[in-house]
Each structure stands twice: as structure tokens, then as C-alpha cells.
Coordinates of C-alpha atoms and ligand atoms in Angstrom, one line a residue:
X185 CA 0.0 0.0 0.0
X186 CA 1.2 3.4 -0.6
X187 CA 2.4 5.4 2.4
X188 CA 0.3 7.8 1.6
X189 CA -2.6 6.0 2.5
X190 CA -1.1 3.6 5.1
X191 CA -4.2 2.5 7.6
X192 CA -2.9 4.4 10.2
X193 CA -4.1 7.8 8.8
X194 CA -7.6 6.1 9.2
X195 CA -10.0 8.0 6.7
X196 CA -8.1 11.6 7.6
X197 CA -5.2 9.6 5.8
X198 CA -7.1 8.2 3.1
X199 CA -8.9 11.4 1.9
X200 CA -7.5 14.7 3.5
X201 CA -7.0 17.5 2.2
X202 CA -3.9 18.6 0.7
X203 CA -1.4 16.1 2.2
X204 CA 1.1 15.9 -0.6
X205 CA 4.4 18.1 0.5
X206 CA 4.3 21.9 0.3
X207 CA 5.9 22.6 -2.8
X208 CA 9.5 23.6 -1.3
X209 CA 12.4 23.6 -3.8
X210 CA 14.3 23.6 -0.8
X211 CA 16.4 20.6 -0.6
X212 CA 19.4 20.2 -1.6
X213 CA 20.4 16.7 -2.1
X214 CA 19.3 17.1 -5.4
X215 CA 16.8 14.0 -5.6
X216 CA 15.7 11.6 -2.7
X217 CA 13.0 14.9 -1.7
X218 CA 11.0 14.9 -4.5
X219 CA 9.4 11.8 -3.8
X220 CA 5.6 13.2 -3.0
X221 CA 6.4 16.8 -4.0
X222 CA 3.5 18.8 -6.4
X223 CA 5.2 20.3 -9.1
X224 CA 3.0 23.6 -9.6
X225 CA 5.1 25.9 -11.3
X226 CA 9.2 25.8 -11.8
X227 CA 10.0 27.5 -8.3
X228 CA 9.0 24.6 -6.5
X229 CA 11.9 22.5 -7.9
X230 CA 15.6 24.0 -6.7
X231 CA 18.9 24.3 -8.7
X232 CA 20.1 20.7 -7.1
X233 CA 17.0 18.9 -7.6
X234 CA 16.7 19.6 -11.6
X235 CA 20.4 19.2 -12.0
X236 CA 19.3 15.9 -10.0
X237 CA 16.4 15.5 -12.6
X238 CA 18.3 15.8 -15.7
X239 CA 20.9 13.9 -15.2
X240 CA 18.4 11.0 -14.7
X241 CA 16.6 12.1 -17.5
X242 CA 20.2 11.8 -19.6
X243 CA 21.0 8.3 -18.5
X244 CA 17.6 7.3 -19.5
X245 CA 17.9 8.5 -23.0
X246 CA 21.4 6.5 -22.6
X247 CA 19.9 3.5 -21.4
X248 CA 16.3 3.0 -21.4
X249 CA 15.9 -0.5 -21.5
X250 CA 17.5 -0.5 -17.4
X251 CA 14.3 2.3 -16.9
X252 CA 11.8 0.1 -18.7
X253 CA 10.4 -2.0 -15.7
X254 CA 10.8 0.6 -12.7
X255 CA 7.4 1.7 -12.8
X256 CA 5.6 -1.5 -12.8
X257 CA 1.9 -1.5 -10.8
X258 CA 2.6 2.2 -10.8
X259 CA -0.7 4.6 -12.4
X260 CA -0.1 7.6 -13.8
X261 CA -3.8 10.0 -14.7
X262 CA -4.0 12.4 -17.6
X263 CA -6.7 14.4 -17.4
X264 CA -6.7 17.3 -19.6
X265 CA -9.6 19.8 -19.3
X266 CA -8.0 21.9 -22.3
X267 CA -6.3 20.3 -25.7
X268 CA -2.8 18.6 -25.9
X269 CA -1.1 16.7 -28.1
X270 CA 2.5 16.7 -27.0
X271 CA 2.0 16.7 -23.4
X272 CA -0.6 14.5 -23.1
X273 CA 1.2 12.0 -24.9
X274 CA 4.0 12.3 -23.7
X275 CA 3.4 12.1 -20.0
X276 CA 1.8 8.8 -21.5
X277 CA 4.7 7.2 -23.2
X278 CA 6.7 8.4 -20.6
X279 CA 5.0 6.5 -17.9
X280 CA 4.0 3.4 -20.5
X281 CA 8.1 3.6 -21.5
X282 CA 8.4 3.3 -17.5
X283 CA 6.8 0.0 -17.2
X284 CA 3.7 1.6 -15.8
X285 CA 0.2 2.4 -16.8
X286 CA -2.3 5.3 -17.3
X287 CA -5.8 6.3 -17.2
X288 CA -7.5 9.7 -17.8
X289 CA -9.7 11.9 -20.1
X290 CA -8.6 14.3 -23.2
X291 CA -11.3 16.5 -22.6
X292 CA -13.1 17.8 -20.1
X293 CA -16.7 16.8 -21.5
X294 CA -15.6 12.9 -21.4
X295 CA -15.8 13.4 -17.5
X296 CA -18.4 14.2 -14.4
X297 CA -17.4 17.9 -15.0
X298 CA -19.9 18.1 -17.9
X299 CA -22.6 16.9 -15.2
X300 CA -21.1 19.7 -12.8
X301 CA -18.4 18.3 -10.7
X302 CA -16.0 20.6 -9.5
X303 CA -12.6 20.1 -9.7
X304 CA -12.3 19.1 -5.8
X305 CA -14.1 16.2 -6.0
X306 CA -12.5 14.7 -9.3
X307 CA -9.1 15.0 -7.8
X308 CA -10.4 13.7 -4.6
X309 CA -11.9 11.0 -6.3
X310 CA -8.8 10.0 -9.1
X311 CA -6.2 10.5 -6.5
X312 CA -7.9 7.4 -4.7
X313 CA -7.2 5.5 -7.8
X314 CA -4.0 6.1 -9.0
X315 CA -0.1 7.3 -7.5
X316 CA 0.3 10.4 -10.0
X317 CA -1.9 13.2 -11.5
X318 CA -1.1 15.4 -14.6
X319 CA -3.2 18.2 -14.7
X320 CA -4.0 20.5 -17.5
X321 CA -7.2 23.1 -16.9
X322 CA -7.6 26.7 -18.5
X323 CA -7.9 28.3 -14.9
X324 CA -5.0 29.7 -13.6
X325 CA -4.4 28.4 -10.1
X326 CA -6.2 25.4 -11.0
X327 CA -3.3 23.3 -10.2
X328 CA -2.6 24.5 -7.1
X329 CA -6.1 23.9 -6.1
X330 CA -5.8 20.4 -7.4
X331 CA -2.5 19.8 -5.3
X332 CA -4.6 20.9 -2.0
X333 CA -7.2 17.9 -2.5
X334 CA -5.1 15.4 -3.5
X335 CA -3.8 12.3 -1.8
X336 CA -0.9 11.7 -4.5
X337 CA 1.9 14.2 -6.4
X338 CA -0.1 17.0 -8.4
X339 CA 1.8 18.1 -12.1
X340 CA 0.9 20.8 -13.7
X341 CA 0.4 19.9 -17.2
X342 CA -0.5 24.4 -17.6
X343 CA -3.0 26.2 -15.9
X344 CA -4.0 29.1 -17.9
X345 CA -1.9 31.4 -19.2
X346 CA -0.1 31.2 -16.1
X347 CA 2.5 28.3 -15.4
X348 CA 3.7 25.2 -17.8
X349 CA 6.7 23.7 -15.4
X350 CA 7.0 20.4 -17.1
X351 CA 7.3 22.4 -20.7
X352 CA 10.0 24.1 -18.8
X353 CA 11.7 20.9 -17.9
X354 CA 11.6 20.0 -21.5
X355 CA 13.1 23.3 -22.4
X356 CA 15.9 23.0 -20.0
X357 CA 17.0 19.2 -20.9
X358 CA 17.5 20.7 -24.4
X359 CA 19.3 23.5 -23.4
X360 CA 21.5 21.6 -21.3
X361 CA 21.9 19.2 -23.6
X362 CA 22.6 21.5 -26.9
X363 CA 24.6 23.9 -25.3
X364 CA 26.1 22.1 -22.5
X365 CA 25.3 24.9 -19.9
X366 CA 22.6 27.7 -19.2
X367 CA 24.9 30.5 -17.4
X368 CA 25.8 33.1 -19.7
X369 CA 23.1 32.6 -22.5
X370 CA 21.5 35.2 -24.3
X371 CA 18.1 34.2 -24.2
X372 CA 15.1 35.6 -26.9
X373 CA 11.5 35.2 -26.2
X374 CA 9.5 35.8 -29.0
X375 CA 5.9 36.4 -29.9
X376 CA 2.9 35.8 -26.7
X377 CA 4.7 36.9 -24.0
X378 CA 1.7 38.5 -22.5
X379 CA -0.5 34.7 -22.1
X380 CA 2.3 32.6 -23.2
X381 CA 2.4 30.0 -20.1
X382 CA 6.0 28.2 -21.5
X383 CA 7.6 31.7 -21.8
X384 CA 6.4 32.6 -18.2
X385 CA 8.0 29.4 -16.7
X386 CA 11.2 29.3 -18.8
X387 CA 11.9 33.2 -17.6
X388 CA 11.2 32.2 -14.2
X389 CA 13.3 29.4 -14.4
X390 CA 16.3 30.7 -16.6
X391 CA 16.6 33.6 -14.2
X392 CA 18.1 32.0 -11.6
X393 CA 20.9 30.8 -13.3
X394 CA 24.6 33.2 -13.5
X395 CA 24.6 35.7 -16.2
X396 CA 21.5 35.0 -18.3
X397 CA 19.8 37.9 -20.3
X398 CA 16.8 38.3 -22.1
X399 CA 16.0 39.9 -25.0
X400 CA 12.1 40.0 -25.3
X401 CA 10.6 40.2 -28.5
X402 CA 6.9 41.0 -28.9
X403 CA 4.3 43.6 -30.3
X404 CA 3.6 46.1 -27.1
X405 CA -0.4 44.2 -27.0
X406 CA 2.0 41.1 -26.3
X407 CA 4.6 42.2 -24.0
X408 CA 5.5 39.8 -20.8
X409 CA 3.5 40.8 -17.4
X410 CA 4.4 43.1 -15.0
X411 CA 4.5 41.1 -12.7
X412 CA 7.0 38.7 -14.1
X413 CA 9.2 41.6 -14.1
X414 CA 8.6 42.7 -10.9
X415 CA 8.5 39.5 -9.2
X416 CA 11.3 37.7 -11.0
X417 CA 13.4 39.6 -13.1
X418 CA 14.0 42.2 -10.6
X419 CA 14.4 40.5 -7.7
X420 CA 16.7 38.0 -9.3
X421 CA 19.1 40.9 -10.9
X422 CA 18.7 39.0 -14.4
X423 CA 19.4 41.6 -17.4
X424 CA 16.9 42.4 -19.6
X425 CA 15.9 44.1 -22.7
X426 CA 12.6 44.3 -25.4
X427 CA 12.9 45.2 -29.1
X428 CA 10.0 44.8 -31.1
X429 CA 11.8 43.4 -34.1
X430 CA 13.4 39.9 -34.3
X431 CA 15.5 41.3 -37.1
X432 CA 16.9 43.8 -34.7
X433 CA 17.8 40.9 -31.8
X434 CA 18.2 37.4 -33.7
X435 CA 22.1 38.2 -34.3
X436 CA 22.7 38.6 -30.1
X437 CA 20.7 35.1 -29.4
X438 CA 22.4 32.2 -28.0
X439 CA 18.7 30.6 -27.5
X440 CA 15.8 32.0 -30.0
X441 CA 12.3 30.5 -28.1
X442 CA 9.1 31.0 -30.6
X443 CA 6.1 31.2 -29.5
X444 CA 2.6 30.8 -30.5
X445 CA 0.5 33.3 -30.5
X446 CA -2.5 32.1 -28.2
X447 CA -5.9 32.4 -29.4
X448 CA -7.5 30.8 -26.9
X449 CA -7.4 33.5 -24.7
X450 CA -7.7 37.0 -26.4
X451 CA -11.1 38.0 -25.6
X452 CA -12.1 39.1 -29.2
X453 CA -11.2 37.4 -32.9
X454 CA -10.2 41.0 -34.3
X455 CA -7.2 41.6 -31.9
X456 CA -6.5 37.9 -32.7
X457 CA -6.4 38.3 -36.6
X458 CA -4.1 41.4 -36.1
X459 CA -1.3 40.2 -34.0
X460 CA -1.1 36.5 -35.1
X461 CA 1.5 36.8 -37.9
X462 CA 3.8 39.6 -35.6
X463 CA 6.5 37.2 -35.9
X464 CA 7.6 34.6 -38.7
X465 CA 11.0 33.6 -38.5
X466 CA 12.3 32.5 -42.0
X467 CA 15.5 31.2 -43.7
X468 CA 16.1 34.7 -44.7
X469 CA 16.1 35.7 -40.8
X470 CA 17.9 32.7 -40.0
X471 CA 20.8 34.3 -42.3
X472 CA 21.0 36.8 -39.3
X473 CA 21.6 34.3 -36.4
X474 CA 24.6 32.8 -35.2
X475 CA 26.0 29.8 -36.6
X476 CA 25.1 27.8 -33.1
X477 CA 21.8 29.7 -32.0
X478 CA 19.3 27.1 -31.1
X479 CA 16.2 27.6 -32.0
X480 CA 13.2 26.3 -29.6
X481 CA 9.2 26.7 -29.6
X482 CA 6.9 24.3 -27.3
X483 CA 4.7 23.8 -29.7
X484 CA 1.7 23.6 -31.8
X485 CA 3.4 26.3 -34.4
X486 CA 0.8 27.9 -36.7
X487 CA 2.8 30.2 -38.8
X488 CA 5.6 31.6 -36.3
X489 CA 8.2 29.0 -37.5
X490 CA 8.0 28.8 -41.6
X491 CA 8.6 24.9 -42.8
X492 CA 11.7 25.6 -44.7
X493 CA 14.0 26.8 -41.0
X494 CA 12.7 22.6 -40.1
X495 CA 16.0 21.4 -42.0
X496 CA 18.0 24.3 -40.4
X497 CA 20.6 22.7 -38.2
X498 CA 19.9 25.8 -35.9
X499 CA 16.4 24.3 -35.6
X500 CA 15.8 22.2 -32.4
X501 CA 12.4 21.9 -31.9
X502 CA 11.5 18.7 -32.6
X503 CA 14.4 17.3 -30.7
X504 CA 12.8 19.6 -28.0
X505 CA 9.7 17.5 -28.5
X506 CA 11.8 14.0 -27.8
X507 CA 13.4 15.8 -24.7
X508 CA 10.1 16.4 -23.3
X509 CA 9.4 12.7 -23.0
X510 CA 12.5 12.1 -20.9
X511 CA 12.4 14.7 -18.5
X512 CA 9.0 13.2 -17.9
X513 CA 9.8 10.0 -17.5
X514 CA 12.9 11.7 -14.7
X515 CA 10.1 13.7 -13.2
X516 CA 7.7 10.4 -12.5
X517 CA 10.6 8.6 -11.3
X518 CA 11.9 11.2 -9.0
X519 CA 7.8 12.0 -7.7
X520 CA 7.1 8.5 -7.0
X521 CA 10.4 7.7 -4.8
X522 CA 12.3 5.6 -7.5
X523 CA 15.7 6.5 -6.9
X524 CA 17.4 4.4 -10.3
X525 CA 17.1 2.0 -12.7
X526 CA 16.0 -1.4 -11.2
X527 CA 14.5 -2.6 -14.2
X528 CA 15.8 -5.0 -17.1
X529 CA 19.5 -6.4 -16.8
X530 CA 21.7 -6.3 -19.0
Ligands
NCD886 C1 2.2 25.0 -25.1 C2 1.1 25.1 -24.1 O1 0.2 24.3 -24.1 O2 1.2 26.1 -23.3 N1 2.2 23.7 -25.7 C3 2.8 22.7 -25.1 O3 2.4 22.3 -24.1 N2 3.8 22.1 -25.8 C4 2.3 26.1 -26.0 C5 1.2 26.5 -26.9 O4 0.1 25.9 -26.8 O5 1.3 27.4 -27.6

């Protein structure tokens, strides 16, 4: 039986409120404290613990036949009250890749929400059945709710236009793995900055590292909150700057990060139609980079990225894509207490 609901904890145990750990970051050993932990946004995992993280999620894509048992009898839920593709599915193979299994809905008319359900009650309900949740809902703070009724590890899959932190692990594993390093880059954010979750957790994350900049790129209707400046950029000292050309900034880039612009949350169609082609970055842009930027986007593109850049060596988003399915597969390993590869032999 899982610990977390040992008989001892009689029904308080087996149904309270909010038992999984405070999302810390605190610890430093870099991986034995995540076991339990609700990942909510990228702040709740420290420096240690995702150097911990990706270096697990490296000897997996080194190995993963010795990871391809560890999860057995381990259930991993999707359930995804807005659409996905990538994430979805990848939190699935990751898990399925793990040895274990999943269960969930795709959308949020497939479950008791369509009847009226609030979100309490369904995470009450699924964190009986399974040992991990992956959330995605179109309210911000919806995960964090989530993590406060559940009996097992909350991740949030996004939340609005708020948070993405497993996007951001994805991001990072590249990074680290292209570039061999994150201090010192030059980073570009281009296009949503305003209600682009993924750019909000990558500049939260990437500011805590040595000697980072940012260059953001985006129409002024588009620009990154205020608050991300005040609450994370300033505080953290990181340097700073926004154009509103990518001409005028592609040459400086170490990392260029394109973004969608996202529909789904401009309040009316016309503003939509005006800003959605703001950015398209093109071979003949590409001429303008640096001979090792890296070029990311967390996908869907619509029309930010044009086809021909796709055989651009430069061009590293669909690796990006692969890298997301590791550092998931790291994340339910290091949630659910499995320390390394016990799985397959030799
Ligand atoms: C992103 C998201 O859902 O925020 N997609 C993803 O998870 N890879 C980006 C987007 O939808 O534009």
C-alpha cells in the first residue's frame, strides 16, 4: 500500500486535504526529496534537484531499457480539461516507457465535470485510484487547487496562461543538452509573451541561473506581465531588454524561443487576426543568427516558425519535442520515490 494512505491515517489519511508536501524547492540533495512533491510551477523544484532531474533524464535517453520496468503497478492519470497533443502523450509514453500504466480523459466533456463536478471532488476522487496526476485546466491556479485535494503528487500539465513547469523541464534538458550549460546565454523570447504560459516558466526558471539575459521580442499588446518583471526579473538581478523586431535581436541570441500566438485566450477574434502573424521567422532571418543559435518553440506552431527553418541545423524543436518525453519520465521517477534503474538487466 502506498504510504500515503497507510491504515494508520484512518479516513483523515485516506482522503484529506492537501497532504502531498508543500511545494518547497528547498532541498538540496538534489533528488531523494521529491518523492511526493507537487510540481506547480518551476520555483517549486531547486537548482540541485533539476540538476538531479536531468541527469536522470540523460542516462535514460542513454539507457532505457534499465528504466523500462521501474514503474511497474505504478498509475499515472492524464486528465486534460483543455487540448494537448505533446504533453498528453508524452506524459503517457513516458510512464508506458516506465513500465507503468495510465488512465485519464482528453477532454473535459468525457468526464463528471460536464454533469457539474467541481474540480475538488475529481481529484479527490482520481487521487484514490491512482499514484500520480497530470493536470491540464484553462484556470490559472487550478493546479494548485488540485495539489490541495489530493492524496498523491499533483503536475501541472498548464494552468491558464499562467504556469507550464514540465514544458519548462523539456526546455531546459535541451538547453542543457545542446549547449552544454545555461549560465551566460542570451536568451530571446519571441511572440505571446503576455498569455504565453511556457515563456512565463522558462523566464522564471532561466533567471536563476549566472549571467543569463533576455532579450524580449513582442508587439507592445504582447509584452510579458508586469508582474514577471517585478516578481522575477528584478528580484533576481537577471538583465533584460525588449525590441519589437526579431531582425533587430536574432544576431545577439544564443537561445531563440518561438512562441505561438494564443488564441484561446484574447477576448475578441479581431485583436487575434491582427497580432497573429507579428513574428515569422524564415530562412532569410535565419541568415542573421549565429552559426550555433538554437532555436526552440513548445509547440503547436501555426505560422511563427515557416517549414523551410525545419532542416536548419539551428532548428531544435523537434528534438525539443523527444526531450520532453525524458524529462517526464525523470520527473515520475523522482515523484514516485524511485531513486534508479531497477529494471531490465543487462
Ligand atoms: C504549449 C502550451 O500548451 O502552453 N504547448 C505545449 O504544451 N507544448 C504552447 C502552446 O500551446 O502554444
Amino acid at each position: 500500500m502506498n504510504e500515503r494512505n497507510a491504515p494508520s491515517r484512518g479516513l483523515a489519511g485516506l482522503f484529506g486535504r492537501g497532504r502531498g508536501r508543500a511545494s518547497g524547492g528547498n532541498a538540496d540533495d538534489g533528488s531523494a526529496m521529491l518523492k511526493g512533491r507537487h510540481i506547480i510551477e518551476p520555483g517549486n523544484l531547486s537548482l540541485p534537484e533539476l540538476d538531479g532531474l536531468f541527469d536522470l533524464a540523460e542516462s535514460i535517453v542513454k539507457d532505457p531499457a534499465r528504466y523500462s520496468e521501474v514503474c511497474r503497478g505504478k498509475i499515472l492519470a492524464t486528465l486534460f480539461f483543455e487540448p494537448s497533443t505533446r504533453t498528453r502523450l508524452s506524459f503517457e509514453a513516458a510512464m508506458l516507457r516506465l513500465g507503468g500504466s495510465t488512465l485519464g480523459f482528453a477532454e473535459p466533456g468525457a468526464s463528471s465535470t460536464a454533469k457539474g463536478e467541481s474540480l475538488a471532488d475529481t481529484i479527490r476522487t482520481v487521487s484514490s485510484y491512482v499514484d500520480v496526476i497530470a493536470m491540464r485546466n484553462p484556470k490559472e491556479g487550478a493546479a494548485h487547487l488540485a495539489s490541495q485535494y489530493s492524496s498523491v503528487p499533483v503536475i501541472n500539465a498548464g494552468d491558464g496562461g499562467h504556469h507550464h513547469p514540465t514544458q519548462t523541464l523539456t526546455d531546459l534538458l535541451t538547453i542543457r543538452s545542446i549547449k552544454g550549460r545555461f549560465d551566460g546565454l542570451t536568451v530571446g523570447l519571441c511572440g505571446d509573451l503576455k498569455f504565453g504560459r511556457t515563456v512565463h516558466s522558462l523566464a522564471k526558471a532561466m533567471s536563476r541561473y549566472p549571467n543569463v539575459r533576455f532579450v524580449l521580442i513582442s508587439p507592445p499588446e504582447l509584452e510579458i506581465p508586469d508582474y514577471i518583471i517585478a516578481k522575477v526579473f528584478k528580484p533576481s538581478g537577471v538583465q533584460y531588454t525588449q525590441v519589437r523586431r526579431l531582425e533587430e535581436a536574432i544576431g545577439d541570441l544564443d537561445i531563440l524561443y518561438m512562441t505561438r500566438v494564443q488564441k484561446e485566450r484574447f477576448f475578441n477574434e479581431q485583436d487575434y487576426v491582427r497580432l497573429k502573424d507579428s513574428y515569422i521567422l524564415d530562412a532569410e532571418k535565419m541568415r542573421l543568427a549565429r552559426p550555433d543559435l538554437c532555436v526552440l518553440h513548445p509547440l503547436p506552431r501555426v505560422n511563427e516558425i515557416a517549414p523551410e527553418v525545419d532542416a536548419d541545423p539551428r532548428a531544435a524543436y523537434f528534438a525539443q519535442v523527444r526531450y520532453g518525453m525524458f524529462a517526464r519520465m525523470a520527473l515520475i521517477m523522482k515523484l514516485l520515490g524511485i531513486v534508479e534503474g531497477g529494471g531490465k538487466k543487462g
